[in-house]
Short mmCIF file of C-alpha atoms in Angstrom, two decimals:
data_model
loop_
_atom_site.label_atom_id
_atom_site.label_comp_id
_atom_site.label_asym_id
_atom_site.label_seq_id
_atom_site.Cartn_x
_atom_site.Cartn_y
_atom_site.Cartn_z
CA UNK L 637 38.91 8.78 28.39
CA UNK L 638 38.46 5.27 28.87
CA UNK L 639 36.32 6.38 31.92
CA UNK L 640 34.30 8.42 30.08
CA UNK L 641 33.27 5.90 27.10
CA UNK L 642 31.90 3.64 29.81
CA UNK L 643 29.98 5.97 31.66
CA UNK L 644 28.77 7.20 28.18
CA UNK L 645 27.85 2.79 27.32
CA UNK L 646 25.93 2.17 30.65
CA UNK L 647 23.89 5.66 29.88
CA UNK L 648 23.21 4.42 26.45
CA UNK L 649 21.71 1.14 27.61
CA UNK L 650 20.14 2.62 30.48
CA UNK L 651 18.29 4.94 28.23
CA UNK L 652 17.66 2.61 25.70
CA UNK L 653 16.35 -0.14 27.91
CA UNK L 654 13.37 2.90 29.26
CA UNK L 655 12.37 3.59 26.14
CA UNK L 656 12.08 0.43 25.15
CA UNK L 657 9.42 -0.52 28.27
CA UNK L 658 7.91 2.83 26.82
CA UNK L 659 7.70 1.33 23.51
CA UNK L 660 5.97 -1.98 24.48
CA UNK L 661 3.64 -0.11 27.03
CA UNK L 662 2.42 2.31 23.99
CA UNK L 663 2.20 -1.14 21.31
CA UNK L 664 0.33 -2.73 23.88
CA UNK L 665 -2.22 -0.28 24.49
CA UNK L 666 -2.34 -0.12 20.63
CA UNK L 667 -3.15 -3.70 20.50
CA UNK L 668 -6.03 -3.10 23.04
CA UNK L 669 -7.84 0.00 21.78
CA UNK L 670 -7.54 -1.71 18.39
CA UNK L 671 -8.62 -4.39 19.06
CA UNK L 672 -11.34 -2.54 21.44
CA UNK L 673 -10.68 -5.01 24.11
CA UNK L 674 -11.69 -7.81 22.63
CA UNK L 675 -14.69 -7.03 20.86
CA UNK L 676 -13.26 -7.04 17.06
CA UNK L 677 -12.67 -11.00 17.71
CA UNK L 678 -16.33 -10.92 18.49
CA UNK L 679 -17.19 -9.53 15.14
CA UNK L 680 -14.80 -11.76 13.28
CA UNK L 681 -16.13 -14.98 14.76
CA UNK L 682 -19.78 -13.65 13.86
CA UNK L 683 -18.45 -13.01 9.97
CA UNK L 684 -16.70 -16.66 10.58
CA UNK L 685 -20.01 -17.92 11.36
CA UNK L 686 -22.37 -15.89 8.47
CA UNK L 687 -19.42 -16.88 5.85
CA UNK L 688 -19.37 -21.13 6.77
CA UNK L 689 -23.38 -20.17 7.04
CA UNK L 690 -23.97 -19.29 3.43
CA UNK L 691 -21.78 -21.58 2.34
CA UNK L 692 -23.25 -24.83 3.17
CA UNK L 693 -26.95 -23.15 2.93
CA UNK L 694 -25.69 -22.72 -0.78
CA UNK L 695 -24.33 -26.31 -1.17
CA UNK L 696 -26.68 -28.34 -2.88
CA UNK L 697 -25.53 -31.90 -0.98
CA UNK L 698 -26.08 -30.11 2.11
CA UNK L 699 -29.62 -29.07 1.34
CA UNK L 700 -30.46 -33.08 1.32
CA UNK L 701 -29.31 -33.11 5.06
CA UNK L 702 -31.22 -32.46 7.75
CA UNK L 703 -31.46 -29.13 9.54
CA UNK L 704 -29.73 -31.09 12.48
CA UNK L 705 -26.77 -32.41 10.35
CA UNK L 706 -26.34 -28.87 8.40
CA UNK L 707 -26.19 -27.24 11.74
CA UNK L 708 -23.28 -30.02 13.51
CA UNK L 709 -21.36 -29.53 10.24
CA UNK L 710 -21.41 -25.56 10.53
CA UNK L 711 -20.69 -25.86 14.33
CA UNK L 712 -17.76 -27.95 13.55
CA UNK L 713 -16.53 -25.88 10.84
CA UNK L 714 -16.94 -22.49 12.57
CA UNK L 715 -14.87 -24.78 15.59
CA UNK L 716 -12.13 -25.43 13.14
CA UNK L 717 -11.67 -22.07 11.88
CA UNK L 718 -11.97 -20.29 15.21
CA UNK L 719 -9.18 -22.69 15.88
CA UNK L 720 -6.95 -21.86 12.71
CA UNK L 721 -6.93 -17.83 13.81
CA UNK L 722 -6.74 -18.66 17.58
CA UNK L 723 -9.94 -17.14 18.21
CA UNK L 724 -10.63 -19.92 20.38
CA UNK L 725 -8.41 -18.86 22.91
CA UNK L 726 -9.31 -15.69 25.64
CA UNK L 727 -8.05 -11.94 24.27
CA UNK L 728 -5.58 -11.47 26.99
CA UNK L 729 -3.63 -14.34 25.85
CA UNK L 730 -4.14 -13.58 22.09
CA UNK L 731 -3.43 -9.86 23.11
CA UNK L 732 -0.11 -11.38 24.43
CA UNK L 733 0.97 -12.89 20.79
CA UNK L 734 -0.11 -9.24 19.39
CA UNK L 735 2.40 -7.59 21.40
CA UNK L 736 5.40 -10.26 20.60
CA UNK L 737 4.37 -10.13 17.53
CA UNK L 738 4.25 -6.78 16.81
CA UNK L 739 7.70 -6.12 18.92
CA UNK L 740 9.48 -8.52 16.34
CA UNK L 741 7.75 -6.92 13.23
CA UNK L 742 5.57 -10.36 12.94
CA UNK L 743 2.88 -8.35 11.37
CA UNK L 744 1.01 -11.11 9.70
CA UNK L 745 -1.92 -10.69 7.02
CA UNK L 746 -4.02 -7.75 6.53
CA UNK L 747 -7.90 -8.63 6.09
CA UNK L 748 -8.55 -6.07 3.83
CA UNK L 749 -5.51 -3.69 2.36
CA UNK L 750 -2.42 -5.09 0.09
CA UNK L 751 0.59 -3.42 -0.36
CA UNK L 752 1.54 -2.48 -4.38
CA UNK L 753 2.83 -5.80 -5.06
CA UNK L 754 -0.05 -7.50 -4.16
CA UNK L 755 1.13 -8.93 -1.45
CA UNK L 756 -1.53 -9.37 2.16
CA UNK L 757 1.10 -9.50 4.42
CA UNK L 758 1.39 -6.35 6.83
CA UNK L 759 5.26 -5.51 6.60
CA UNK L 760 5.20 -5.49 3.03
CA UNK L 761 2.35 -3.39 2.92
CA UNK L 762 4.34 -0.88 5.57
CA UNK L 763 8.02 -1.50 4.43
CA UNK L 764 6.71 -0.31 0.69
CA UNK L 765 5.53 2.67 1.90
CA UNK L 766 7.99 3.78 4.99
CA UNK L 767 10.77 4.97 2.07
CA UNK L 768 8.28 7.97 0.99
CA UNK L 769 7.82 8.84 4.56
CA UNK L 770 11.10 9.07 5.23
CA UNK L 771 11.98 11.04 1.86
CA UNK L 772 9.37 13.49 2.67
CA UNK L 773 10.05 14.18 6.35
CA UNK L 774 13.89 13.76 6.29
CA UNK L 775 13.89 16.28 3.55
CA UNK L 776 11.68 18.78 5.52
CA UNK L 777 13.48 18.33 8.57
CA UNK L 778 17.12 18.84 7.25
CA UNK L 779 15.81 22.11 5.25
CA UNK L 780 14.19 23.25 8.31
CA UNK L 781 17.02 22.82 10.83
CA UNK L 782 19.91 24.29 8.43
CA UNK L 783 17.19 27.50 7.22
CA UNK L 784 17.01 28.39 10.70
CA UNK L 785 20.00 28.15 11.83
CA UNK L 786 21.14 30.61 9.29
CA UNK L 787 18.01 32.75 9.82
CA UNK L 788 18.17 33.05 13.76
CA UNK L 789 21.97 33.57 13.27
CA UNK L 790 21.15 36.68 11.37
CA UNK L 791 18.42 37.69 13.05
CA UNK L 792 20.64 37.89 16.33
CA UNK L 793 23.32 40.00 14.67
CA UNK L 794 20.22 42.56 14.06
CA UNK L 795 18.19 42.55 16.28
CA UNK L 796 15.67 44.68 16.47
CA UNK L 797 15.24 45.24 13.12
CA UNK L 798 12.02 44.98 10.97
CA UNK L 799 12.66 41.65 9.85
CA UNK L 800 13.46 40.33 12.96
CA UNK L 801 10.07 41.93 14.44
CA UNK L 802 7.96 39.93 11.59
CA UNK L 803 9.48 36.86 12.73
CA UNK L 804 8.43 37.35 16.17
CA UNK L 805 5.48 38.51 15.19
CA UNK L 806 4.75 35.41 12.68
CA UNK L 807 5.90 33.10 15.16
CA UNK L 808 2.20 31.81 16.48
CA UNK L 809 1.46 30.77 12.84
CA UNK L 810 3.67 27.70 13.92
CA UNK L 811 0.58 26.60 15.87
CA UNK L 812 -1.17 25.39 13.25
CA UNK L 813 -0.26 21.98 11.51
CA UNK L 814 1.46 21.51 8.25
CA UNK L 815 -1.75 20.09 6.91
CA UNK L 816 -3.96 23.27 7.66
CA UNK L 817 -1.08 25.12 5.75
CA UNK L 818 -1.35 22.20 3.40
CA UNK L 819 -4.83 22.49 1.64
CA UNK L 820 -3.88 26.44 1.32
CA UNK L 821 -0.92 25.25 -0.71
CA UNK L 822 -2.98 23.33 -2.64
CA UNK L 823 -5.70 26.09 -3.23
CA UNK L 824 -3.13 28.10 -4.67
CA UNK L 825 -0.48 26.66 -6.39
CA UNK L 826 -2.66 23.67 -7.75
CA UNK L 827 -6.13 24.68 -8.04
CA UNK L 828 -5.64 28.80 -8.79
CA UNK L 829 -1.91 28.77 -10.78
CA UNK L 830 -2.14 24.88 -11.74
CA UNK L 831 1.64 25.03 -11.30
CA UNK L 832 2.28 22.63 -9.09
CA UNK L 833 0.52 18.80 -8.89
CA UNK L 834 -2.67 18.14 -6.20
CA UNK L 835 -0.86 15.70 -4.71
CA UNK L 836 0.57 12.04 -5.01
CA UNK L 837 4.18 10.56 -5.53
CA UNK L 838 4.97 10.83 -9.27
CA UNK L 839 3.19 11.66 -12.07
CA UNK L 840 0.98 8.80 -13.92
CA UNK L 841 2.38 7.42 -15.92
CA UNK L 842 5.72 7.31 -14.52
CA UNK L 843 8.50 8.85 -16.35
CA UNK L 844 10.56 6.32 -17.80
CA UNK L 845 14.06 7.72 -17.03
CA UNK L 846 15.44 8.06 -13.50
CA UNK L 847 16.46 11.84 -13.52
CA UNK L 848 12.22 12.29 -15.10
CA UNK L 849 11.29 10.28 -11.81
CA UNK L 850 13.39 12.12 -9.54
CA UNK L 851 12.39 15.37 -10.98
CA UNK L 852 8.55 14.33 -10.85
CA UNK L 853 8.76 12.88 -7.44
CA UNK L 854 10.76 15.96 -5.96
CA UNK L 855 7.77 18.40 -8.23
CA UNK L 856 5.37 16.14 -6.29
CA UNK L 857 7.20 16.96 -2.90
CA UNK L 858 7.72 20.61 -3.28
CA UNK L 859 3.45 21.12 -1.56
CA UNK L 860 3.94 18.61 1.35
CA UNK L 861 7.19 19.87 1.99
CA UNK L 862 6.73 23.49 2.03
CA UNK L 863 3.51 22.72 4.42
CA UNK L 864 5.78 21.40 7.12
CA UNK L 865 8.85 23.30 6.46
CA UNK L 866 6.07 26.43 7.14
CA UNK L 867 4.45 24.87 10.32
CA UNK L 868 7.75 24.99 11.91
CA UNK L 869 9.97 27.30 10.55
CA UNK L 870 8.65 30.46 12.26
CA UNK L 871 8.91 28.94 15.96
CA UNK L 872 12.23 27.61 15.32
CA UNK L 873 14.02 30.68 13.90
CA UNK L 874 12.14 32.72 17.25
CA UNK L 875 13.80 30.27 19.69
CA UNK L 876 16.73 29.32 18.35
CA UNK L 877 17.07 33.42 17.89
CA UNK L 878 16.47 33.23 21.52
CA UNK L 879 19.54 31.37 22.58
CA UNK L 880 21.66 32.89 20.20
CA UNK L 881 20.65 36.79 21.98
CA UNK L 882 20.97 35.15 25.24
CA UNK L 883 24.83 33.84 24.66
CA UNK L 884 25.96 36.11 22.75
CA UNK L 885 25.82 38.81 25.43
CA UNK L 886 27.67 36.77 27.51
CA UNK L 887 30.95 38.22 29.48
CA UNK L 888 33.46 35.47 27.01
CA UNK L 889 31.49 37.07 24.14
CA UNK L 890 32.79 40.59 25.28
CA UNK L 891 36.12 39.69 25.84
CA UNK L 892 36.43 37.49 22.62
CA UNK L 893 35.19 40.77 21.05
CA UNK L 894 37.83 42.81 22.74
CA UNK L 895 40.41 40.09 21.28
CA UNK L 896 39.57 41.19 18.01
CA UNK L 897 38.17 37.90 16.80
CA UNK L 898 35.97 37.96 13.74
CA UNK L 899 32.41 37.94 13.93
CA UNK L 900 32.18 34.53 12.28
CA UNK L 901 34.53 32.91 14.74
CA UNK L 902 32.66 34.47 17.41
CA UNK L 903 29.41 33.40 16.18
CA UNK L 904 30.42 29.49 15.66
CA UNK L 905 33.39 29.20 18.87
CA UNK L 906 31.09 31.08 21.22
CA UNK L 907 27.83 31.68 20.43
CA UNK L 908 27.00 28.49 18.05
CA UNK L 909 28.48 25.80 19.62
CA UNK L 910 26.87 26.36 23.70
CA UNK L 911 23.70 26.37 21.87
CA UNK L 912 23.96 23.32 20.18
CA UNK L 913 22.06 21.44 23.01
CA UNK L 914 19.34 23.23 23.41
CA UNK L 915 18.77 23.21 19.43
CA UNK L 916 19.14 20.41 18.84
CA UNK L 917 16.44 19.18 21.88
CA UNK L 918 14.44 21.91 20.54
CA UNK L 919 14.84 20.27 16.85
CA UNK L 920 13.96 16.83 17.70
CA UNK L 921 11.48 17.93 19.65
CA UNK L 922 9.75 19.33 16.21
CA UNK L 923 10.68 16.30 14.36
CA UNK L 924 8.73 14.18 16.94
CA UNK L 925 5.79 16.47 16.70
CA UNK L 926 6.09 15.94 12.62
CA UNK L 927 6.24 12.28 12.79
CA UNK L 928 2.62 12.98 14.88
CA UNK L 929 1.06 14.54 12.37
CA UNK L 930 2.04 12.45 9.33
CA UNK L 931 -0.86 10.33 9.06
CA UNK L 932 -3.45 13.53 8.20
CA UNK L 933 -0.29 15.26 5.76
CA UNK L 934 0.27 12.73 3.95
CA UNK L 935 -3.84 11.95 3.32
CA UNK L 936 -4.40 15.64 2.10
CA UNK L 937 -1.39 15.35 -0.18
CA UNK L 938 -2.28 11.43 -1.06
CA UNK L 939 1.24 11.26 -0.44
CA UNK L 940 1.72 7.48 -0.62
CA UNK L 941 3.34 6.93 3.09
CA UNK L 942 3.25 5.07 6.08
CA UNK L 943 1.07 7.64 7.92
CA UNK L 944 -1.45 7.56 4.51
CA UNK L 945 -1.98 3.39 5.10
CA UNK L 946 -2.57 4.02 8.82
CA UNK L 947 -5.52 6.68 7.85
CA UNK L 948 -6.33 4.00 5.36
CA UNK L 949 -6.27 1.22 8.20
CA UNK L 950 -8.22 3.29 10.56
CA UNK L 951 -10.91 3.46 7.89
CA UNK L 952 -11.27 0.13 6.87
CA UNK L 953 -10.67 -0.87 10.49
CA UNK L 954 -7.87 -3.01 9.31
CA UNK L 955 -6.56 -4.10 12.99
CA UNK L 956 -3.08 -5.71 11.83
CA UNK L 957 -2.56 -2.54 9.79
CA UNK L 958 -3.17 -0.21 12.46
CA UNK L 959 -1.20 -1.88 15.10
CA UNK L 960 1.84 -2.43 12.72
CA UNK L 961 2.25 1.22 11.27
CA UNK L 962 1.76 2.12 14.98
CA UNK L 963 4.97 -0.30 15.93
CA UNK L 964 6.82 1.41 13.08
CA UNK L 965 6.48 4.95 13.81
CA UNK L 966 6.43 3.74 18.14
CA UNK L 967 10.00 2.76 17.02
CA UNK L 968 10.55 5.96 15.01
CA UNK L 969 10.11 8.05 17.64
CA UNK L 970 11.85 5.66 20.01
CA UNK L 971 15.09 6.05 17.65
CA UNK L 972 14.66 10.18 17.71
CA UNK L 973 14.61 10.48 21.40
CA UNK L 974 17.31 8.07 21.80
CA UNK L 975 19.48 9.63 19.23
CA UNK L 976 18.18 12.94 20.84
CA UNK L 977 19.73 11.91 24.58
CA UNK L 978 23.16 10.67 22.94
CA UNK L 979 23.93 13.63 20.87
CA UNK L 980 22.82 15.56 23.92
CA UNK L 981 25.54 13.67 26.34
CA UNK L 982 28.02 13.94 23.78
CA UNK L 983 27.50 17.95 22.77
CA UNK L 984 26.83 18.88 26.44
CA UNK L 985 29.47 18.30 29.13
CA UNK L 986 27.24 19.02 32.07
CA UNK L 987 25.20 15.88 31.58
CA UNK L 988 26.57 13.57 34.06
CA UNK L 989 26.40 9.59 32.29
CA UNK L 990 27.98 8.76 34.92
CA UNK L 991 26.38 7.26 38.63
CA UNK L 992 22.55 6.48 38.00
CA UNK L 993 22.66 8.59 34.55
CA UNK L 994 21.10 11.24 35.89
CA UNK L 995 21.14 14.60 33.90
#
């Protein structure tokens, strides 16, 4: 046992040191393109310069000076500035604070967004808007893994039958994104039946009450959530269908039969559990793919989220923005695949944690 928990500890920090490289290789890259190697500092130093510009050509002492002495002062002033926002120094070293910046959440000021508060810095601006994200997608996830579980389940015990055909059938639907399915939701159930809201967190103005806010923000939800729950339910309940058909006509399923076990205990000793790993991959593999496509959801529903202020970001081309939602959801997805390989050592005994943690 006590053999095990250490092979299981040096797996975990083998696994977690790669995907941390990963991480900083992806922020880093994130910091360049931003930044589009450089050539944003170029356009800051040039709105440096036309900002000090107007300024002293609007000062009336300055306008008693000579051109000479009004262009030394704005030289020196456009110096001192450059100097205050390290512009002075080349990109590849600035590009170097970015990234150990950015790795320890030192987000600093945004030029142009602010969070609800008010407030310019960049991880109050993101840390005010990651709870929605996660409310939204967490909620979506967990309905979508449990749904078809129970749906593939069933679908294995008849297979064959019509509804199992329409799921196979339906399953390519799952290659669209949840925002496609999105503005269809909203076409119907807000524009045509006005039941349900366009989009947004709560209603305005808020309900006073907590139970009126919960029950406005989860009204608010229902559209967003339905679009992802429908992007991915069809292609789950087909493959996770899949593995339940393919164990369950295993030789141990025969015999366990021929035991006289129940069908449930069957179905959850030796049918359920075996396909736990290959679920579960298949599971976080959709949740990845969700995190992905957050920023355009959560803009068609003006669902006020983390990937919402990196659209917004993008826009303004708000460069601390950009690169700090990007840390944030680099980590996100960091966190799912390493949660993904530990439950995946744990549930599956073949994985060997052992000697070079090699599956």
């Amino acid at each position: 046992m006590q053999t095990t928990v250490v092979q299981l500890a040096r797996y975990t920090v083998i696994r977690g040191f790669t995907l941390l490289i990963t991480v900083v290789i992806g922020v880093y890259m994130t910091v360049l393109i931003a930044n589009m190697g450089g050539y944003v500092d170029q356009i800051r130093k040039a709105e440096i310069r036309e900002e000090i510009a107007i300024r002293i050509m609007n000062d009336p002492a300055m306008r008693m000076r000579s051109p000479e002495d009004r262009l030394r002062i704005i030289e020196e002033q456009v110096r001192l500035a450059e100097r205050r926002l390290g512009l002075d120094q080349p990109f590849l070293v600035r590009s170097a604070y970015f990234l150990q910046n950015a790795l320890t959440l030192r987000l600093g000021f945004a030029q142009l967004m602010s969070s609800d508060s008010g407030s310019r810095q960049v991880r109050w601006i993101l840390i005010e808007r990651l709870p929605t994200t996660i409310l939204l997608f967490a909620t979506a996830d967990l309905l979508i893994f449990f749904v078809s579980v129970l749906i593939a389940l069933m679908l294995s015990r008849r297979y064959g039958s019509w509804l199992d055909r329409a799921f196979v059938v339906l399953s390519p639907l799952s290659a669209a994104p949840a925002w496609f399915y999105g503005l269809f939701l909203i076409v119907i159930f807000a524009g045509w039946l006005r039941v349900l809201p366009f989009g947004g967190l709560v209603d305005a103005p808020p309900p006073p009450t907590f139970p009126e806010y919960a029950l406005s923000v989860l009204k608010h939800m229902i559209l967003p959530a339905s679009a992802l729950f429908i992007s991915s339910i069809f292609i789950s309940v087909y493959s996770w269908r899949t593995f339940f058909l393919i164990y369950s006509s295993e030789d141990y399923v025969e015999l366990a039969k021929a035991k006289g076990l129940s069908g449930r205990a069957i179905e959850y000793r030796y049918i359920l559990r075996p396909t736990l790993p290959p679920i579960v991959t298949n599971f976080m593999l959709t949740v990845i793919s969700l995190w992905m496509g957050a920023p355009i959801l959560e803009s068609v529903f003006n669902w006020p989220g983390m990937g919402r202020a990196l659209y917004q970001a993008i826009g303004l081309f708000d460069t601390p923005v950009i690169v700090g939602a990007t840390v944030i959801f680099a980590y996100l997805l960091a966190i799912t695949v390493f949660v993904l390989d530990i439950i995946y050592a744990i549930l599956d005994p073949r994985v060997r944690v052992g000697e070079g943690g090699q599956a």
